[in-house]
Amino acid sequence: AQSVAQPEDQVNVAEGNPLTVKCTYSVSGNPYLFWYVQYPNRGLQFLLKYITGDNLVKGSYGFEAEFNKSQTSFHLKKPSALVSDSALYFCAVRDSENTPLVFGKGTRLSVIA
Amino acid sequence: DTAVSQTPKYLVTQMGNDKSIKCEQNLGHDTMYWYKQDSKKFLKIMFSYNNKELIINETVPNRFSPKSPDKAHLNLHINSLELGDSAVYFCASSQVESSPLHFGNGTRLTVT
């Protein structure tokens, strides 16, 4: 069965600094990997995904993520954080058709002005 | 236009009651889902429907029954509500398994 780990409950970063939100995964086959963001009282919004191809994936709002197969990681990054990036971030994985998308427990990002 | 819409947004009810949450998507997606988000923000899949057929049914009490009258709708009916059912319930849809999920804004259920 697939699983996702987000080792940090909270990440604090100063505005303008680079940010990283960590994610590691476990699947039996090839992973489909996703990042979502959740703002208060809202549903999750899709940021980016990795299916196949280039290991560096670019997504919405200037976010990107790097797929590392040997480390089974898919860390979310942004070169320069904004206060408006403050939200709850979820990493998710599935490994084949008809298996559910499994979410990590979420990481709360706080960008301080 | 709202892509995935859920009603109601808030639902407060007493233990033992029966309630329903409705979900509609106008994206033409084939697959719809129900997720439960608990007080610690942990998200767990409950059900998945593809073209009105149940695909995934995780270990959810049989008090929870999804109903899909057509592929644009997936409603969730809950019988004999319990305190532990209090959570935010999210409906979502996707086109194929490798495509992203589109989420509704959630229904906050409070059982007193």
CSV table of N, CA, C and O in Angstrom, one decimal, chain A:
chain,number,residue,atom,x,y,z
A,1,ALA,N,0.9,-1.2,0.0
A,1,ALA,CA,0.0,0.0,0.0
A,1,ALA,C,0.9,1.2,0.0
A,1,ALA,O,2.0,1.2,0.5
A,2,GLN,N,0.4,2.3,-0.6
A,2,GLN,CA,1.2,3.5,-0.7
A,2,GLN,C,1.0,4.3,0.6
A,2,GLN,O,0.0,4.2,1.3
A,3,SER,N,2.0,5.1,0.8
A,3,SER,CA,2.0,6.0,2.0
A,3,SER,C,2.8,7.3,1.7
A,3,SER,O,3.7,7.3,0.8
A,4,VAL,N,2.6,8.3,2.4
A,4,VAL,CA,3.2,9.6,2.3
A,4,VAL,C,3.6,10.1,3.6
A,4,VAL,O,2.8,10.0,4.6
A,5,ALA,N,4.8,10.7,3.7
A,5,ALA,CA,5.3,11.3,5.0
A,5,ALA,C,5.6,12.7,4.8
A,5,ALA,O,6.4,13.0,3.8
A,6,GLN,N,5.1,13.6,5.6
A,6,GLN,CA,5.5,15.0,5.6
A,6,GLN,C,6.1,15.2,7.0
A,6,GLN,O,5.3,15.3,8.0
A,7,PRO,N,7.4,15.2,7.1
A,7,PRO,CA,8.0,15.2,8.4
A,7,PRO,C,7.9,16.4,9.3
A,7,PRO,O,8.0,16.4,10.5
A,8,GLU,N,7.5,17.5,8.6
A,8,GLU,CA,7.4,18.8,9.4
A,8,GLU,C,5.9,19.2,9.5
A,8,GLU,O,5.2,19.3,8.5
A,9,ASP,N,5.5,19.5,10.8
A,9,ASP,CA,4.2,20.0,11.0
A,9,ASP,C,4.1,21.4,10.6
A,9,ASP,O,3.0,21.9,10.1
A,10,GLN,N,5.2,22.2,10.8
A,10,GLN,CA,5.2,23.6,10.5
A,10,GLN,C,6.5,24.0,9.9
A,10,GLN,O,7.6,23.5,10.3
A,11,VAL,N,6.4,24.9,9.0
A,11,VAL,CA,7.6,25.5,8.4
A,11,VAL,C,7.5,27.0,8.4
A,11,VAL,O,6.4,27.5,8.0
A,12,ASN,N,8.5,27.7,9.0
A,12,ASN,CA,8.4,29.1,9.1
A,12,ASN,C,9.6,29.7,8.2
A,12,ASN,O,10.7,29.2,8.2
A,13,VAL,N,9.2,30.7,7.4
A,13,VAL,CA,10.2,31.3,6.5
A,13,VAL,C,10.0,32.8,6.4
A,13,VAL,O,8.8,33.2,6.5
A,14,ALA,N,11.0,33.6,6.2
A,14,ALA,CA,10.9,35.0,6.1
A,14,ALA,C,10.5,35.3,4.6
A,14,ALA,O,11.0,34.6,3.7
A,15,GLU,N,9.7,36.3,4.4
A,15,GLU,CA,9.3,36.7,3.1
A,15,GLU,C,10.5,37.0,2.2
A,15,GLU,O,11.5,37.7,2.7
A,16,GLY,N,10.5,36.5,1.0
A,16,GLY,CA,11.7,36.7,0.1
A,16,GLY,C,12.7,35.6,0.2
A,16,GLY,O,13.5,35.5,-0.7
A,17,ASN,N,12.7,34.8,1.2
A,17,ASN,CA,13.6,33.7,1.3
A,17,ASN,C,13.1,32.5,0.6
A,17,ASN,O,11.9,32.4,0.4
A,18,PRO,N,14.0,31.6,0.2
A,18,PRO,CA,13.5,30.3,-0.4
A,18,PRO,C,12.8,29.4,0.6
A,18,PRO,O,13.1,29.5,1.8
A,19,LEU,N,11.8,28.7,0.1
A,19,LEU,CA,11.1,27.7,1.0
A,19,LEU,C,11.2,26.3,0.5
A,19,LEU,O,11.3,26.1,-0.8
A,20,THR,N,11.2,25.4,1.4
A,20,THR,CA,11.1,23.9,1.0
A,20,THR,C,10.1,23.3,2.0
A,20,THR,O,10.2,23.5,3.2
A,21,VAL,N,9.2,22.5,1.4
A,21,VAL,CA,8.3,21.7,2.2
A,21,VAL,C,8.6,20.2,1.8
A,21,VAL,O,8.5,19.9,0.6
A,22,LYS,N,8.9,19.4,2.8
A,22,LYS,CA,9.4,18.1,2.5
A,22,LYS,C,8.3,17.0,2.4
A,22,LYS,O,7.3,17.1,3.1
A,23,CYS,N,8.6,16.0,1.5
A,23,CYS,CA,7.7,14.9,1.3
A,23,CYS,C,8.4,13.7,0.9
A,23,CYS,O,9.3,13.8,0.0
A,24,THR,N,8.2,12.6,1.5
A,24,THR,CA,8.7,11.3,1.1
A,24,THR,C,7.6,10.4,0.9
A,24,THR,O,6.5,10.5,1.5
A,25,TYR,N,7.7,9.4,0.1
A,25,TYR,CA,6.6,8.5,-0.3
A,25,TYR,C,7.1,7.0,-0.3
A,25,TYR,O,8.3,6.7,-0.4
A,26,SER,N,6.1,6.2,-0.3
A,26,SER,CA,6.3,4.7,-0.5
A,26,SER,C,5.2,4.1,-1.4
A,26,SER,O,4.1,4.3,-1.0
A,27,VAL,N,5.6,3.5,-2.5
A,27,VAL,CA,4.7,2.9,-3.4
A,27,VAL,C,5.3,1.6,-3.9
A,27,VAL,O,6.5,1.4,-3.9
A,28,SER,N,4.5,0.7,-4.4
A,28,SER,CA,5.0,-0.6,-4.9
A,28,SER,C,5.4,-0.5,-6.3
A,28,SER,O,6.3,-1.2,-6.8
A,29,GLY,N,4.8,0.4,-7.1
A,29,GLY,CA,5.1,0.6,-8.5
A,29,GLY,C,5.7,2.0,-8.7
A,29,GLY,O,6.3,2.6,-7.9
A,30,ASN,N,5.3,2.5,-9.9
A,30,ASN,CA,5.7,3.9,-10.2
A,30,ASN,C,4.7,4.9,-9.6
A,30,ASN,O,3.5,4.7,-9.7
A,31,PRO,N,5.2,5.9,-9.0
A,31,PRO,CA,4.3,6.9,-8.3
A,31,PRO,C,3.7,7.9,-9.2
A,31,PRO,O,4.4,8.4,-10.1
A,32,TYR,N,2.5,8.3,-8.9
A,32,TYR,CA,1.9,9.5,-9.3
A,32,TYR,C,2.0,10.5,-8.1
A,32,TYR,O,1.3,10.1,-7.1
A,33,LEU,N,2.6,11.6,-8.2
A,33,LEU,CA,2.8,12.5,-7.1
A,33,LEU,C,2.2,13.8,-7.3
A,33,LEU,O,2.3,14.4,-8.4
A,34,PHE,N,1.6,14.4,-6.2
A,34,PHE,CA,0.9,15.6,-6.3
A,34,PHE,C,1.2,16.5,-5.1
A,34,PHE,O,1.5,16.0,-4.0
A,35,TRP,N,1.1,17.8,-5.3
A,35,TRP,CA,1.1,18.8,-4.2
A,35,TRP,C,-0.2,19.6,-4.3
A,35,TRP,O,-0.6,20.0,-5.4
A,36,TYR,N,-0.8,19.8,-3.1
A,36,TYR,CA,-2.0,20.6,-3.1
A,36,TYR,C,-1.8,21.6,-1.9
A,36,TYR,O,-1.1,21.4,-1.0
A,37,VAL,N,-2.6,22.7,-2.0
A,37,VAL,CA,-2.6,23.8,-1.0
A,37,VAL,C,-4.0,24.0,-0.5
A,37,VAL,O,-4.9,23.9,-1.3
A,38,GLN,N,-4.1,24.2,0.8
A,38,GLN,CA,-5.4,24.5,1.4
A,38,GLN,C,-5.4,25.8,2.2
A,38,GLN,O,-4.6,25.9,3.1
A,39,TYR,N,-6.2,26.7,1.8
A,39,TYR,CA,-6.4,28.0,2.5
A,39,TYR,C,-7.6,27.8,3.5
A,39,TYR,O,-8.4,26.9,3.3
A,40,PRO,N,-7.6,28.6,4.5
A,40,PRO,CA,-8.7,28.4,5.6
A,40,PRO,C,-10.1,28.3,5.0
A,40,PRO,O,-10.4,29.2,4.1
A,41,ASN,N,-10.9,27.4,5.4
A,41,ASN,CA,-12.3,27.2,5.0
A,41,ASN,C,-12.4,27.0,3.5
A,41,ASN,O,-13.5,27.4,3.0
A,42,ARG,N,-11.4,26.4,2.9
A,42,ARG,CA,-11.5,26.2,1.5
A,42,ARG,C,-11.1,24.7,1.2
A,42,ARG,O,-10.5,24.0,2.0
A,43,GLY,N,-11.5,24.3,0.0
A,43,GLY,CA,-11.0,22.9,-0.4
A,43,GLY,C,-9.6,23.0,-0.9
A,43,GLY,O,-9.0,24.1,-0.9
A,44,LEU,N,-9.0,21.8,-1.2
A,44,LEU,CA,-7.7,21.8,-1.7
A,44,LEU,C,-7.6,22.2,-3.1
A,44,LEU,O,-8.4,21.9,-3.9
A,45,GLN,N,-6.5,22.9,-3.4
A,45,GLN,CA,-6.2,23.4,-4.7
A,45,GLN,C,-4.9,22.7,-5.3
A,45,GLN,O,-3.9,22.7,-4.6
A,46,PHE,N,-5.0,22.3,-6.5
A,46,PHE,CA,-3.9,21.6,-7.1
A,46,PHE,C,-2.8,22.6,-7.4
A,46,PHE,O,-3.0,23.6,-7.9
A,47,LEU,N,-1.5,22.2,-7.1
A,47,LEU,CA,-0.3,23.0,-7.4
A,47,LEU,C,0.5,22.4,-8.5
A,47,LEU,O,0.8,23.1,-9.5
A,48,LEU,N,0.8,21.1,-8.4
A,48,LEU,CA,1.6,20.5,-9.5
A,48,LEU,C,1.6,19.0,-9.3
A,48,LEU,O,1.1,18.5,-8.3
A,49,LYS,N,2.1,18.3,-10.3
A,49,LYS,CA,2.1,16.8,-10.3
A,49,LYS,C,3.3,16.3,-11.0
A,49,LYS,O,3.9,17.0,-11.9
A,50,TYR,N,3.7,15.1,-10.6
A,50,TYR,CA,4.8,14.3,-11.4
A,50,TYR,C,4.2,13.0,-11.7
A,50,TYR,O,3.7,12.3,-10.9
A,51,ILE,N,4.2,12.7,-13.0
A,51,ILE,CA,3.8,11.4,-13.5
A,51,ILE,C,5.0,10.7,-14.1
A,51,ILE,O,5.4,9.6,-13.7
A,52,THR,N,5.5,11.3,-15.2
A,52,THR,CA,6.8,10.8,-15.8
A,52,THR,C,7.5,12.0,-16.3
A,52,THR,O,7.0,13.1,-16.3
A,53,GLY,N,8.7,11.7,-16.8
A,53,GLY,CA,9.4,12.8,-17.5
A,53,GLY,C,10.5,13.5,-16.6
A,53,GLY,O,11.1,12.9,-15.7
A,54,ASP,N,10.6,14.8,-16.8
A,54,ASP,CA,11.6,15.6,-16.1
A,54,ASP,C,11.4,15.5,-14.6
A,54,ASP,O,10.3,15.6,-14.1
A,55,ASN,N,12.5,15.4,-13.9
A,55,ASN,CA,12.4,15.3,-12.4
A,55,ASN,C,12.0,16.6,-11.8
A,55,ASN,O,11.4,16.6,-10.7
A,56,LEU,N,12.2,17.7,-12.4
A,56,LEU,CA,11.9,19.0,-11.9
A,56,LEU,C,10.5,19.4,-12.5
A,56,LEU,O,10.4,19.6,-13.7
A,57,VAL,N,9.5,19.6,-11.7
A,57,VAL,CA,8.2,19.9,-12.2
A,57,VAL,C,7.9,21.3,-11.7
A,57,VAL,O,8.0,21.7,-10.5
A,58,LYS,N,7.4,22.1,-12.6
A,58,LYS,CA,6.9,23.5,-12.3
A,58,LYS,C,5.4,23.5,-12.2
A,58,LYS,O,4.7,22.9,-13.0
A,59,GLY,N,4.9,24.3,-11.3
A,59,GLY,CA,3.5,24.4,-11.1
A,59,GLY,C,3.0,25.8,-10.9
A,59,GLY,O,3.6,26.8,-11.4
A,60,SER,N,1.8,25.9,-10.2
A,60,SER,CA,1.2,27.2,-10.1
A,60,SER,C,1.9,28.1,-9.1
A,60,SER,O,2.6,27.6,-8.2
A,61,TYR,N,1.7,29.4,-9.2
A,61,TYR,CA,2.1,30.4,-8.2
A,61,TYR,C,3.7,30.4,-8.0
A,61,TYR,O,4.1,30.7,-6.9
A,62,GLY,N,4.4,29.9,-9.0
A,62,GLY,CA,5.9,29.9,-8.8
A,62,GLY,C,6.5,28.7,-8.1
A,62,GLY,O,7.7,28.7,-7.8
A,63,PHE,N,5.6,27.8,-7.7
A,63,PHE,CA,6.1,26.6,-7.0
A,63,PHE,C,6.7,25.6,-8.0
A,63,PHE,O,6.3,25.5,-9.1
A,64,GLU,N,7.6,24.8,-7.5
A,64,GLU,CA,8.2,23.7,-8.2
A,64,GLU,C,8.5,22.5,-7.2
A,64,GLU,O,8.5,22.7,-6.0
A,65,ALA,N,8.7,21.4,-7.8
A,65,ALA,CA,9.0,20.2,-6.9
A,65,ALA,C,10.0,19.3,-7.7
A,65,ALA,O,9.9,19.2,-8.9
A,66,GLU,N,10.8,18.7,-7.0
A,66,GLU,CA,11.8,17.8,-7.6
A,66,GLU,C,11.6,16.4,-7.2
A,66,GLU,O,11.6,16.0,-6.0
A,67,PHE,N,11.4,15.5,-8.2
A,67,PHE,CA,11.2,14.1,-7.9
A,67,PHE,C,12.6,13.4,-7.8
A,67,PHE,O,13.4,13.6,-8.7
A,68,ASN,N,12.8,12.7,-6.7
A,68,ASN,CA,14.1,12.0,-6.5
A,68,ASN,C,13.8,10.6,-6.2
A,68,ASN,O,13.3,10.2,-5.1
A,69,LYS,N,14.0,9.7,-7.2
A,69,LYS,CA,13.6,8.3,-7.1
A,69,LYS,C,14.4,7.6,-6.1
A,69,LYS,O,13.9,6.8,-5.3
A,70,SER,N,15.7,7.8,-6.0
A,70,SER,CA,16.6,7.1,-5.1
A,70,SER,C,16.2,7.5,-3.7
A,70,SER,O,16.4,6.6,-2.8
A,71,GLN,N,15.8,8.7,-3.4
A,71,GLN,CA,15.5,9.1,-2.0
A,71,GLN,C,14.0,9.0,-1.8
A,71,GLN,O,13.5,9.4,-0.7
A,72,THR,N,13.2,8.6,-2.8
A,72,THR,CA,11.8,8.5,-2.7
A,72,THR,C,11.2,9.8,-2.1
A,72,THR,O,10.4,9.8,-1.2
A,73,SER,N,11.7,10.9,-2.7
A,73,SER,CA,11.2,12.2,-2.2
A,73,SER,C,10.6,13.1,-3.3
A,73,SER,O,10.9,12.9,-4.5
A,74,PHE,N,9.8,14.0,-2.9
A,74,PHE,CA,9.1,15.0,-3.8
A,74,PHE,C,8.9,16.3,-3.1
A,74,PHE,O,7.8,16.7,-2.8
A,75,HIS,N,10.0,17.0,-2.8
A,75,HIS,CA,10.0,18.2,-2.0
A,75,HIS,C,9.4,19.4,-2.8
A,75,HIS,O,9.8,19.6,-4.0
A,76,LEU,N,8.6,20.2,-2.2
A,76,LEU,CA,8.1,21.4,-2.8
A,76,LEU,C,9.0,22.5,-2.5
A,76,LEU,O,9.4,22.7,-1.3
A,77,LYS,N,9.2,23.4,-3.5
A,77,LYS,CA,10.1,24.5,-3.3
A,77,LYS,C,9.6,25.7,-4.0
A,77,LYS,O,8.8,25.7,-4.9
A,78,LYS,N,10.1,26.9,-3.5
A,78,LYS,CA,9.8,28.1,-4.2
A,78,LYS,C,11.0,29.1,-3.9
A,78,LYS,O,11.4,29.1,-2.7
A,79,PRO,N,11.5,29.7,-4.9
A,79,PRO,CA,12.7,30.5,-4.7
A,79,PRO,C,12.6,31.7,-3.8
A,79,PRO,O,13.5,32.1,-3.1
A,80,SER,N,11.4,32.3,-3.8
A,80,SER,CA,11.2,33.5,-3.0
A,80,SER,C,9.7,33.5,-2.4
A,80,SER,O,8.8,33.7,-3.1
A,81,ALA,N,9.6,33.3,-1.1
A,81,ALA,CA,8.3,33.1,-0.5
A,81,ALA,C,7.6,34.5,-0.3
A,81,ALA,O,8.2,35.5,-0.1
A,82,LEU,N,6.3,34.4,-0.4
A,82,LEU,CA,5.4,35.5,-0.2
A,82,LEU,C,4.5,35.3,1.0
A,82,LEU,O,4.2,34.1,1.3
A,83,VAL,N,4.1,36.3,1.6
A,83,VAL,CA,3.2,36.2,2.8
A,83,VAL,C,1.9,35.5,2.4
A,83,VAL,O,1.4,34.6,3.2
A,84,SER,N,1.5,35.7,1.2
A,84,SER,CA,0.2,35.0,0.7
A,84,SER,C,0.4,33.5,0.4
A,84,SER,O,-0.6,32.8,0.2
A,85,ASP,N,1.6,33.0,0.5
A,85,ASP,CA,1.9,31.6,0.4
A,85,ASP,C,1.5,30.8,1.7
A,85,ASP,O,1.5,29.6,1.7
A,86,SER,N,1.3,31.6,2.8
A,86,SER,CA,1.0,31.0,4.1
A,86,SER,C,-0.3,30.2,3.9
A,86,SER,O,-1.3,30.7,3.6
A,87,ALA,N,-0.2,28.9,4.2
A,87,ALA,CA,-1.3,28.0,4.0
A,87,ALA,C,-0.9,26.6,4.5
A,87,ALA,O,0.2,26.4,5.0
A,88,LEU,N,-1.8,25.6,4.3
A,88,LEU,CA,-1.5,24.2,4.6
A,88,LEU,C,-1.2,23.5,3.3
A,88,LEU,O,-2.0,23.6,2.4
A,89,TYR,N,-0.1,22.8,3.3
A,89,TYR,CA,0.3,22.1,2.1
A,89,TYR,C,0.3,20.6,2.2
A,89,TYR,O,0.8,20.1,3.2
A,90,PHE,N,-0.3,19.9,1.2
A,90,PHE,CA,-0.4,18.5,1.3
A,90,PHE,C,0.3,17.8,0.1
A,90,PHE,O,0.1,18.2,-1.0
A,91,CYS,N,1.1,16.8,0.4
A,91,CYS,CA,1.7,15.9,-0.6
A,91,CYS,C,0.8,14.7,-0.7
A,91,CYS,O,0.2,14.3,0.3
A,92,ALA,N,0.7,14.2,-1.9
A,92,ALA,CA,-0.2,13.0,-2.1
A,92,ALA,C,0.4,12.1,-3.1
A,92,ALA,O,1.1,12.5,-4.1
A,93,VAL,N,0.1,10.8,-3.0
A,93,VAL,CA,0.6,9.8,-4.0
A,93,VAL,C,-0.4,8.7,-4.3
A,93,VAL,O,-1.2,8.4,-3.4
A,94,ARG,N,-0.3,8.2,-5.5
A,94,ARG,CA,-1.0,7.0,-5.8
A,94,ARG,C,-0.1,6.2,-6.7
A,94,ARG,O,0.8,6.7,-7.4
A,95,ASP,N,-0.3,4.8,-6.8
A,95,ASP,CA,0.7,4.1,-7.6
A,95,ASP,C,0.1,3.3,-8.8
A,95,ASP,O,0.8,2.8,-9.6
A,96,SER,N,-1.2,3.3,-9.0
A,96,SER,CA,-1.8,2.6,-10.1
A,96,SER,C,-3.3,3.0,-10.2
A,96,SER,O,-3.8,3.7,-9.4
A,97,GLU,N,-3.9,2.6,-11.3
A,97,GLU,CA,-5.3,2.9,-11.4
A,97,GLU,C,-6.1,2.2,-10.4
A,97,GLU,O,-5.8,1.1,-9.9
A,98,ASN,N,-7.2,2.8,-10.0
A,98,ASN,CA,-8.1,2.3,-9.0
A,98,ASN,C,-7.6,2.2,-7.6
A,98,ASN,O,-8.2,1.5,-6.8
A,99,THR,N,-6.4,2.8,-7.3
A,99,THR,CA,-6.0,2.9,-5.9
A,99,THR,C,-6.3,4.3,-5.5
A,99,THR,O,-6.2,5.3,-6.3
A,100,PRO,N,-6.6,4.5,-4.2
A,100,PRO,CA,-6.9,5.9,-3.8
A,100,PRO,C,-5.7,6.8,-3.7
A,100,PRO,O,-4.6,6.3,-3.5
A,101,LEU,N,-6.0,8.1,-3.9
A,101,LEU,CA,-4.9,9.1,-3.7
A,101,LEU,C,-4.7,9.2,-2.2
A,101,LEU,O,-5.7,9.5,-1.5
A,102,VAL,N,-3.5,9.0,-1.7
A,102,VAL,CA,-3.3,9.0,-0.3
A,102,VAL,C,-2.5,10.3,0.0
A,102,VAL,O,-1.5,10.6,-0.6
A,103,PHE,N,-3.0,11.0,1.1
A,103,PHE,CA,-2.4,12.3,1.4
A,103,PHE,C,-1.5,12.2,2.6
A,103,PHE,O,-1.8,11.4,3.5
A,104,GLY,N,-0.5,13.1,2.7
A,104,GLY,CA,0.3,13.2,3.9
A,104,GLY,C,-0.6,14.0,4.9
A,104,GLY,O,-1.7,14.5,4.6
A,105,LYS,N,0.0,14.2,6.1
A,105,LYS,CA,-0.8,14.8,7.2
A,105,LYS,C,-0.8,16.3,7.0
A,105,LYS,O,-1.4,17.0,7.8
A,106,GLY,N,0.0,16.9,6.1
A,106,GLY,CA,0.0,18.3,5.9
A,106,GLY,C,1.1,19.0,6.6
A,106,GLY,O,1.5,18.6,7.7
A,107,THR,N,1.6,20.1,6.0
A,107,THR,CA,2.6,21.0,6.6
A,107,THR,C,2.1,22.4,6.5
A,107,THR,O,1.7,22.9,5.4
A,108,ARG,N,2.0,23.0,7.7
A,108,ARG,CA,1.6,24.4,7.7
A,108,ARG,C,2.8,25.3,7.4
A,108,ARG,O,3.8,25.3,8.2
A,109,LEU,N,2.7,26.1,6.4
A,109,LEU,CA,3.7,27.1,6.0
A,109,LEU,C,3.3,28.4,6.5
A,109,LEU,O,2.2,28.9,6.2
A,110,SER,N,4.2,29.1,7.2
A,110,SER,CA,4.0,30.4,7.6
A,110,SER,C,5.1,31.3,7.1
A,110,SER,O,6.3,31.1,7.4
A,111,VAL,N,4.7,32.3,6.3
A,111,VAL,CA,5.7,33.2,5.7
A,111,VAL,C,5.6,34.6,6.5
A,111,VAL,O,4.5,35.2,6.5
A,112,ILE,N,6.6,35.0,7.0
A,112,ILE,CA,6.6,36.1,7.9
A,112,ILE,C,7.2,37.4,7.2
A,112,ILE,O,8.3,37.3,6.6
A,113,ALA,N,6.5,38.5,7.3
A,113,ALA,CA,6.9,39.7,6.6
A,113,ALA,C,8.1,40.3,7.3
A,113,ALA,O,8.3,40.2,8.5
